[in-house]
Amino acid sequence: MANIIDGKAIAKQIRTRLTDEAAQLLAQGVTPTLATVLVGDNSESATYVRMKHRACTKMGLGIVDKRLDNTATQADLEAVVQALNDDPAVHGILVQMPLLAGMDEDRIIDLIAPEKDVDGFGAINMGLLAQRGRTPHFLPATPAGIMLLLAETGVALRGKEAVVVGRSNIVGMPVALLLKEADATVTITHSHTADVASHLRRADIVVVAAGQPELVTGDMLKPGCIVIDVGVNYVDDPAAPKGYRIVGDVEWGSAVSVAGFITPVPGGVGPMTITMLIENVLMAAGR
Ligand code: NAD
């Protein structure tokens, strides 16, 4: 039976430390401030922004809340981001994705000043992450949280076989780069990989970020491996009080008896993400 990596408890500990760090900055007259930019009326995006605001406020950080409606143009959005770049009271800038249809997301992400790019998604920060021996201004929050969860297992990553399922810019690719920097031997699998399971079966470390409910099952895992399940999937379940339940990309029931360590969904990677974002804002303010 696997050891459960309790992301909720680990994130709580980190938040206690970050609350102290925020208090120290406030005592020095610096209010660590995150600016968020929300475009349009996507309710899911609004929920994510609200969650980030709530966490910031709880820990003593300041917020600048920018909203553009459905009539906004690319130029309007660029003007907002540029003004935030120029505002010395703003330490971190986060543009909530997705943008409106027709807007150029890459251009907006790259417009954010690298030293305020607390999501770490801009080409400069990603490039620095990819290059050996270079240090990005910020690590993307979810991958950084995953590395902390791996550290909590106490298992050394050097020389281990790591397999990442998924190659997105926000999770799969950056986590693979971080594992490589931690001296693991990394394989990235994706939707065109012929036989994902054949790779997984030799992996000491498995990170699954595919967005496919219960894609990875226990028979695909090497006994004793570490499994980090990033997926968050809502599946219909008439028996559940809300009519649905949340499952990961890993089938918990079969994986938990094979793995050595495993993150639950919910309560694994999720709680780490906003925590690491706040750490980035404090780091920016401290600089
Ligand atoms: P994405 O859709 O951008 O990327 C999914 C990746 O998985 C792609 O590279 C695709 O090639 C790969 N993939 C899809 N099906 C596959 C299959 N059958 N076999 C192998 N590879 C396959 O998704 P994302 O943004 O990286 O997010 C992935 C999951 O992680 C989602 O469920 C998302 O909700 C979740 N997520 C959670 C957090 C968190 O904080 N908990 C943060 C980000 C994403």
Short mmCIF file of C-alpha atoms and ligand atoms in Angstrom, two decimals:
data_model
loop_
_atom_site.label_atom_id
_atom_site.label_comp_id
_atom_site.label_asym_id
_atom_site.label_seq_id
_atom_site.Cartn_x
_atom_site.Cartn_y
_atom_site.Cartn_z
CA MET A 1 0.00 0.00 0.00
CA ALA A 2 1.47 3.34 -1.09
CA ASN A 3 2.36 6.20 1.23
CA ILE A 4 -0.02 9.08 0.54
CA ILE A 5 1.68 12.39 -0.25
CA ASP A 6 -0.57 14.86 1.56
CA GLY A 7 -0.41 17.99 -0.59
CA LYS A 8 -2.96 19.76 1.56
CA ALA A 9 -0.86 19.41 4.72
CA ILE A 10 2.39 20.27 2.92
CA ALA A 11 0.84 23.36 1.33
CA LYS A 12 -0.49 24.44 4.75
CA GLN A 13 3.00 24.30 6.26
CA ILE A 14 4.43 26.34 3.39
CA ARG A 15 1.63 28.90 3.70
CA THR A 16 2.49 29.43 7.37
CA ARG A 17 6.05 30.28 6.35
CA LEU A 18 4.87 32.51 3.50
CA THR A 19 2.48 34.40 5.82
CA ASP A 20 5.50 35.22 8.03
CA GLU A 21 7.51 36.34 5.01
CA ALA A 22 4.64 38.57 3.86
CA ALA A 23 4.43 40.09 7.36
CA GLN A 24 8.16 40.88 7.28
CA LEU A 25 7.83 42.65 3.92
CA LEU A 26 4.79 44.58 5.19
CA ALA A 27 6.82 45.65 8.26
CA GLN A 28 9.43 47.05 5.87
CA GLY A 29 6.74 49.09 4.12
CA VAL A 30 6.44 46.78 1.09
CA THR A 31 3.03 45.33 0.26
CA PRO A 32 3.72 42.30 -1.96
CA THR A 33 1.19 42.77 -4.72
CA LEU A 34 -0.22 40.48 -7.40
CA ALA A 35 -2.06 41.99 -10.35
CA THR A 36 -4.53 39.73 -12.09
CA VAL A 37 -6.06 40.39 -15.48
CA LEU A 38 -9.34 38.70 -16.36
CA VAL A 39 -10.76 39.08 -19.86
CA GLY A 40 -14.36 38.25 -20.76
CA ASP A 41 -17.01 36.42 -18.73
CA ASN A 42 -15.73 32.84 -18.51
CA SER A 43 -17.09 31.73 -15.12
CA GLU A 44 -14.36 29.12 -14.60
CA SER A 45 -11.67 31.76 -15.14
CA ALA A 46 -13.48 34.08 -12.73
CA THR A 47 -13.46 31.29 -10.12
CA TYR A 48 -9.71 30.74 -10.53
CA VAL A 49 -9.03 34.46 -10.15
CA ARG A 50 -11.27 34.62 -7.07
CA MET A 51 -9.37 31.69 -5.49
CA LYS A 52 -6.05 33.44 -6.11
CA HIS A 53 -7.36 36.71 -4.65
CA ARG A 54 -8.68 34.93 -1.58
CA ALA A 55 -5.35 33.23 -0.92
CA CYS A 56 -3.44 36.50 -1.40
CA THR A 57 -5.71 38.45 0.93
CA LYS A 58 -5.58 35.75 3.58
CA MET A 59 -1.79 35.93 3.62
CA GLY A 60 -1.54 39.72 3.69
CA LEU A 61 -0.70 40.33 0.03
CA GLY A 62 -2.16 43.18 -2.00
CA ILE A 63 -4.19 42.69 -5.17
CA VAL A 64 -4.71 44.76 -8.28
CA ASP A 65 -7.81 43.43 -10.01
CA LYS A 66 -8.03 44.30 -13.72
CA ARG A 67 -11.03 43.21 -15.75
CA LEU A 68 -11.81 43.68 -19.41
CA ASP A 69 -15.16 42.83 -20.92
CA ASN A 70 -16.05 40.91 -24.08
CA THR A 71 -15.57 44.00 -26.27
CA ALA A 72 -11.87 44.36 -25.33
CA THR A 73 -9.30 44.27 -28.13
CA GLN A 74 -5.78 42.91 -28.18
CA ALA A 75 -4.52 46.51 -28.01
CA ASP A 76 -6.67 47.20 -24.90
CA LEU A 77 -5.23 44.16 -23.17
CA GLU A 78 -1.67 44.99 -24.16
CA ALA A 79 -2.12 48.51 -22.76
CA VAL A 80 -3.29 47.07 -19.42
CA VAL A 81 -0.33 44.66 -19.21
CA GLN A 82 2.13 47.40 -20.17
CA ALA A 83 0.74 49.72 -17.48
CA LEU A 84 1.18 46.94 -14.89
CA ASN A 85 4.75 46.36 -16.12
CA ASP A 86 5.41 50.05 -15.52
CA ASP A 87 3.76 50.19 -12.07
CA PRO A 88 6.44 49.77 -9.36
CA ALA A 89 3.75 48.88 -6.78
CA VAL A 90 2.92 45.70 -8.74
CA HIS A 91 5.35 42.81 -8.16
CA GLY A 92 3.66 40.01 -10.07
CA ILE A 93 1.33 39.93 -13.07
CA LEU A 94 -0.95 37.06 -13.96
CA VAL A 95 -3.15 37.09 -17.05
CA GLN A 96 -5.84 34.45 -16.62
CA MET A 97 -6.22 32.23 -19.66
CA PRO A 98 -8.08 31.68 -21.93
CA LEU A 99 -8.35 35.09 -23.59
CA LEU A 100 -11.09 36.06 -26.04
CA ALA A 101 -11.23 34.28 -29.40
CA GLY A 102 -8.80 35.88 -31.84
CA MET A 103 -6.50 37.28 -29.15
CA ASP A 104 -2.83 36.32 -29.32
CA GLU A 105 -2.06 34.57 -26.01
CA ASP A 106 1.64 34.07 -26.71
CA ARG A 107 2.10 37.76 -27.42
CA ILE A 108 0.40 38.70 -24.13
CA ILE A 109 2.41 36.19 -22.10
CA ASP A 110 5.63 37.48 -23.62
CA LEU A 111 4.64 41.10 -22.99
CA ILE A 112 4.68 40.53 -19.21
CA ALA A 113 8.05 41.71 -17.89
CA PRO A 114 10.08 38.54 -17.08
CA GLU A 115 10.76 39.83 -13.56
CA LYS A 116 6.98 40.13 -12.97
CA ASP A 117 6.03 36.91 -14.80
CA VAL A 118 5.05 35.02 -11.62
CA ASP A 119 3.39 32.28 -13.69
CA GLY A 120 6.78 31.69 -15.30
CA PHE A 121 5.14 30.99 -18.68
CA GLY A 122 6.86 33.68 -20.76
CA ALA A 123 9.42 32.67 -23.38
CA ILE A 124 12.27 34.25 -21.39
CA ASN A 125 11.51 32.34 -18.19
CA MET A 126 10.81 29.10 -20.08
CA GLY A 127 14.03 29.54 -22.05
CA LEU A 128 16.02 30.08 -18.87
CA LEU A 129 14.40 26.99 -17.38
CA ALA A 130 15.35 24.93 -20.44
CA GLN A 131 18.98 26.03 -20.50
CA ARG A 132 21.41 24.14 -18.34
CA GLY A 133 22.97 26.20 -15.53
CA ARG A 134 20.58 29.15 -15.95
CA THR A 135 17.97 30.24 -13.45
CA PRO A 136 14.53 31.54 -14.43
CA HIS A 137 13.11 34.49 -12.50
CA PHE A 138 10.22 32.22 -11.47
CA LEU A 139 9.29 28.56 -11.74
CA PRO A 140 5.76 27.81 -12.98
CA ALA A 141 3.62 27.12 -9.93
CA THR A 142 2.28 23.61 -10.59
CA PRO A 143 5.63 22.11 -11.65
CA ALA A 144 7.39 23.80 -8.70
CA GLY A 145 4.76 22.35 -6.36
CA ILE A 146 5.28 18.89 -7.88
CA MET A 147 9.02 19.09 -7.19
CA LEU A 148 8.31 19.94 -3.54
CA LEU A 149 5.94 16.98 -3.26
CA LEU A 150 8.66 14.74 -4.69
CA ALA A 151 11.15 16.16 -2.19
CA GLU A 152 8.76 15.28 0.65
CA THR A 153 9.12 11.58 -0.20
CA GLY A 154 12.81 11.76 0.71
CA VAL A 155 13.65 9.76 -2.42
CA ALA A 156 16.71 11.05 -4.30
CA LEU A 157 15.86 11.83 -7.93
CA ARG A 158 19.40 11.63 -9.33
CA GLY A 159 19.75 8.82 -11.86
CA LYS A 160 16.10 7.76 -11.54
CA GLU A 161 13.88 7.00 -14.53
CA ALA A 162 11.13 9.63 -14.72
CA VAL A 163 8.22 9.46 -17.14
CA VAL A 164 5.97 12.46 -17.68
CA VAL A 165 2.61 11.93 -19.37
CA GLY A 166 1.64 15.17 -21.14
CA ARG A 167 3.74 17.89 -22.73
CA SER A 168 1.75 21.09 -22.10
CA ASN A 169 3.56 24.40 -21.62
CA ILE A 170 2.10 24.81 -18.14
CA VAL A 171 2.71 21.36 -16.61
CA GLY A 172 4.20 18.51 -18.65
CA MET A 173 7.06 20.29 -20.38
CA PRO A 174 8.27 22.44 -17.44
CA VAL A 175 8.05 19.55 -14.97
CA ALA A 176 10.11 17.42 -17.36
CA LEU A 177 12.74 20.19 -17.45
CA LEU A 178 12.80 20.38 -13.65
CA LEU A 179 13.18 16.61 -13.34
CA LYS A 180 16.04 16.77 -15.85
CA GLU A 181 17.66 19.53 -13.75
CA ALA A 182 17.26 17.25 -10.71
CA ASP A 183 19.40 14.69 -12.62
CA ALA A 184 16.61 12.22 -13.38
CA THR A 185 16.52 10.58 -16.82
CA VAL A 186 13.33 11.91 -18.33
CA THR A 187 10.93 10.54 -20.94
CA ILE A 188 8.06 12.74 -22.10
CA THR A 189 5.04 10.88 -23.42
CA HIS A 190 2.01 12.49 -25.09
CA SER A 191 -1.06 11.76 -27.17
CA HIS A 192 1.05 10.49 -30.08
CA THR A 193 3.17 8.13 -27.98
CA ALA A 194 2.62 4.63 -29.33
CA ASP A 195 2.60 2.77 -26.02
CA VAL A 196 2.59 4.97 -22.92
CA ALA A 197 2.35 1.96 -20.59
CA SER A 198 5.63 0.48 -21.88
CA HIS A 199 7.40 3.63 -20.71
CA LEU A 200 5.55 3.82 -17.42
CA ARG A 201 6.47 0.24 -16.47
CA ARG A 202 10.14 1.15 -16.09
CA ALA A 203 9.56 4.51 -14.36
CA ASP A 204 10.66 5.19 -10.79
CA ILE A 205 8.86 8.54 -10.96
CA VAL A 206 5.60 9.06 -12.82
CA VAL A 207 4.00 12.47 -13.35
CA VAL A 208 0.65 12.35 -15.13
CA ALA A 209 -0.77 15.58 -16.58
CA ALA A 210 -2.96 14.45 -19.46
CA GLY A 211 -6.43 15.59 -18.42
CA GLN A 212 -7.79 12.07 -19.08
CA PRO A 213 -9.77 10.49 -16.24
CA GLU A 214 -8.07 7.40 -14.78
CA LEU A 215 -5.81 6.98 -17.82
CA VAL A 216 -3.02 5.32 -15.84
CA THR A 217 -3.85 2.09 -14.03
CA GLY A 218 -1.89 0.07 -11.48
CA ASP A 219 -0.83 -2.61 -14.00
CA MET A 220 1.12 0.09 -15.92
CA LEU A 221 3.25 0.99 -12.89
CA LYS A 222 6.53 -0.33 -11.57
CA PRO A 223 6.06 -1.56 -7.99
CA GLY A 224 7.27 1.04 -5.47
CA CYS A 225 7.31 3.98 -7.90
CA ILE A 226 6.30 7.53 -7.01
CA VAL A 227 3.11 8.71 -8.71
CA ILE A 228 2.21 12.39 -8.99
CA ASP A 229 -1.30 12.77 -10.38
CA VAL A 230 -1.88 16.28 -11.73
CA GLY A 231 -5.18 15.60 -13.47
CA VAL A 232 -8.44 17.13 -12.31
CA ASN A 233 -11.42 15.58 -14.07
CA TYR A 234 -15.11 15.91 -13.29
CA VAL A 235 -16.96 12.69 -14.03
CA ASP A 236 -20.72 12.16 -13.81
CA ASP A 237 -21.77 10.18 -10.77
CA PRO A 238 -25.51 10.11 -10.03
CA ALA A 239 -24.75 8.62 -6.59
CA ALA A 240 -22.58 11.61 -5.56
CA PRO A 241 -24.30 14.51 -3.74
CA LYS A 242 -23.39 16.97 -6.53
CA GLY A 243 -24.02 14.50 -9.37
CA TYR A 244 -20.32 14.32 -10.18
CA ARG A 245 -17.03 13.41 -8.58
CA ILE A 246 -13.48 14.57 -9.13
CA VAL A 247 -10.94 11.99 -10.27
CA GLY A 248 -7.34 12.25 -11.33
CA ASP A 249 -5.54 10.95 -14.40
CA VAL A 250 -4.54 7.90 -12.36
CA GLU A 251 -6.95 5.16 -11.31
CA TRP A 252 -6.55 5.41 -7.56
CA GLY A 253 -7.89 1.98 -6.60
CA SER A 254 -5.41 -0.02 -8.68
CA ALA A 255 -2.44 2.38 -8.43
CA VAL A 256 -2.44 2.75 -4.65
CA SER A 257 -1.58 -0.91 -4.12
CA VAL A 258 1.38 -0.84 -6.56
CA ALA A 259 3.01 2.57 -6.02
CA GLY A 260 5.39 3.39 -3.17
CA PHE A 261 4.10 6.97 -2.92
CA ILE A 262 1.07 8.59 -4.53
CA THR A 263 -0.72 11.95 -4.51
CA PRO A 264 -4.50 11.91 -4.05
CA VAL A 265 -6.95 13.91 -6.19
CA PRO A 266 -8.13 16.18 -4.72
CA GLY A 267 -5.63 17.08 -2.01
CA GLY A 268 -2.36 16.37 -3.83
CA VAL A 269 -0.97 18.73 -6.45
CA GLY A 270 -3.92 21.16 -6.40
CA PRO A 271 -3.25 22.81 -3.01
CA MET A 272 0.39 23.37 -3.96
CA THR A 273 -0.33 25.45 -7.06
CA ILE A 274 -1.68 28.68 -5.53
CA THR A 275 0.83 28.32 -2.69
CA MET A 276 3.74 28.35 -5.13
CA LEU A 277 2.23 31.28 -7.00
CA ILE A 278 2.19 33.26 -3.74
CA GLU A 279 5.78 32.25 -3.06
CA ASN A 280 6.67 33.74 -6.47
CA VAL A 281 4.91 37.03 -5.65
CA LEU A 282 6.79 37.26 -2.33
CA MET A 283 10.05 36.49 -4.10
CA ALA A 284 9.33 39.27 -6.60
CA ALA A 285 8.48 41.73 -3.82
CA GLY A 286 11.58 40.74 -1.85
CA ARG A 287 13.77 41.52 -4.85
P1 NAD B 1 -3.33 20.00 -21.73
O1 NAD B 1 -4.64 19.56 -22.28
O2 NAD B 1 -2.77 21.32 -22.12
O3 NAD B 1 -2.22 18.91 -22.09
C1 NAD B 1 -2.50 17.53 -21.97
C2 NAD B 1 -1.30 16.76 -22.46
O4 NAD B 1 -1.57 15.38 -22.25
C3 NAD B 1 -0.98 16.94 -23.93
O5 NAD B 1 0.41 17.15 -24.08
C4 NAD B 1 -1.40 15.63 -24.58
O6 NAD B 1 -0.56 15.25 -25.65
C5 NAD B 1 -1.27 14.66 -23.42
N1 NAD B 1 -2.23 13.54 -23.53
C6 NAD B 1 -3.56 13.62 -23.70
N2 NAD B 1 -4.09 12.37 -23.77
C7 NAD B 1 -3.07 11.50 -23.66
C8 NAD B 1 -2.98 10.10 -23.64
N3 NAD B 1 -4.06 9.31 -23.80
N4 NAD B 1 -1.75 9.54 -23.50
C9 NAD B 1 -0.64 10.31 -23.36
N5 NAD B 1 -0.68 11.66 -23.34
C10 NAD B 1 -1.88 12.25 -23.49
O7 NAD B 1 -3.49 19.87 -20.15
P2 NAD B 1 -2.68 20.55 -18.94
O8 NAD B 1 -3.02 21.99 -18.88
O9 NAD B 1 -1.27 20.13 -18.95
O10 NAD B 1 -3.43 19.85 -17.72
C11 NAD B 1 -3.42 18.44 -17.56
C12 NAD B 1 -4.31 18.06 -16.40
O11 NAD B 1 -3.79 18.65 -15.21
C13 NAD B 1 -5.74 18.57 -16.51
O12 NAD B 1 -6.61 17.63 -15.92
C14 NAD B 1 -5.73 19.83 -15.69
O13 NAD B 1 -7.01 20.14 -15.15
C15 NAD B 1 -4.78 19.45 -14.60
N6 NAD B 1 -4.09 20.58 -13.97
C16 NAD B 1 -4.10 20.65 -12.63
C17 NAD B 1 -3.44 21.65 -11.98
C18 NAD B 1 -3.46 21.71 -10.49
O14 NAD B 1 -3.02 22.69 -9.92
N7 NAD B 1 -3.93 20.68 -9.83
C19 NAD B 1 -2.76 22.64 -12.70
C20 NAD B 1 -2.74 22.54 -14.08
C21 NAD B 1 -3.40 21.49 -14.71
#
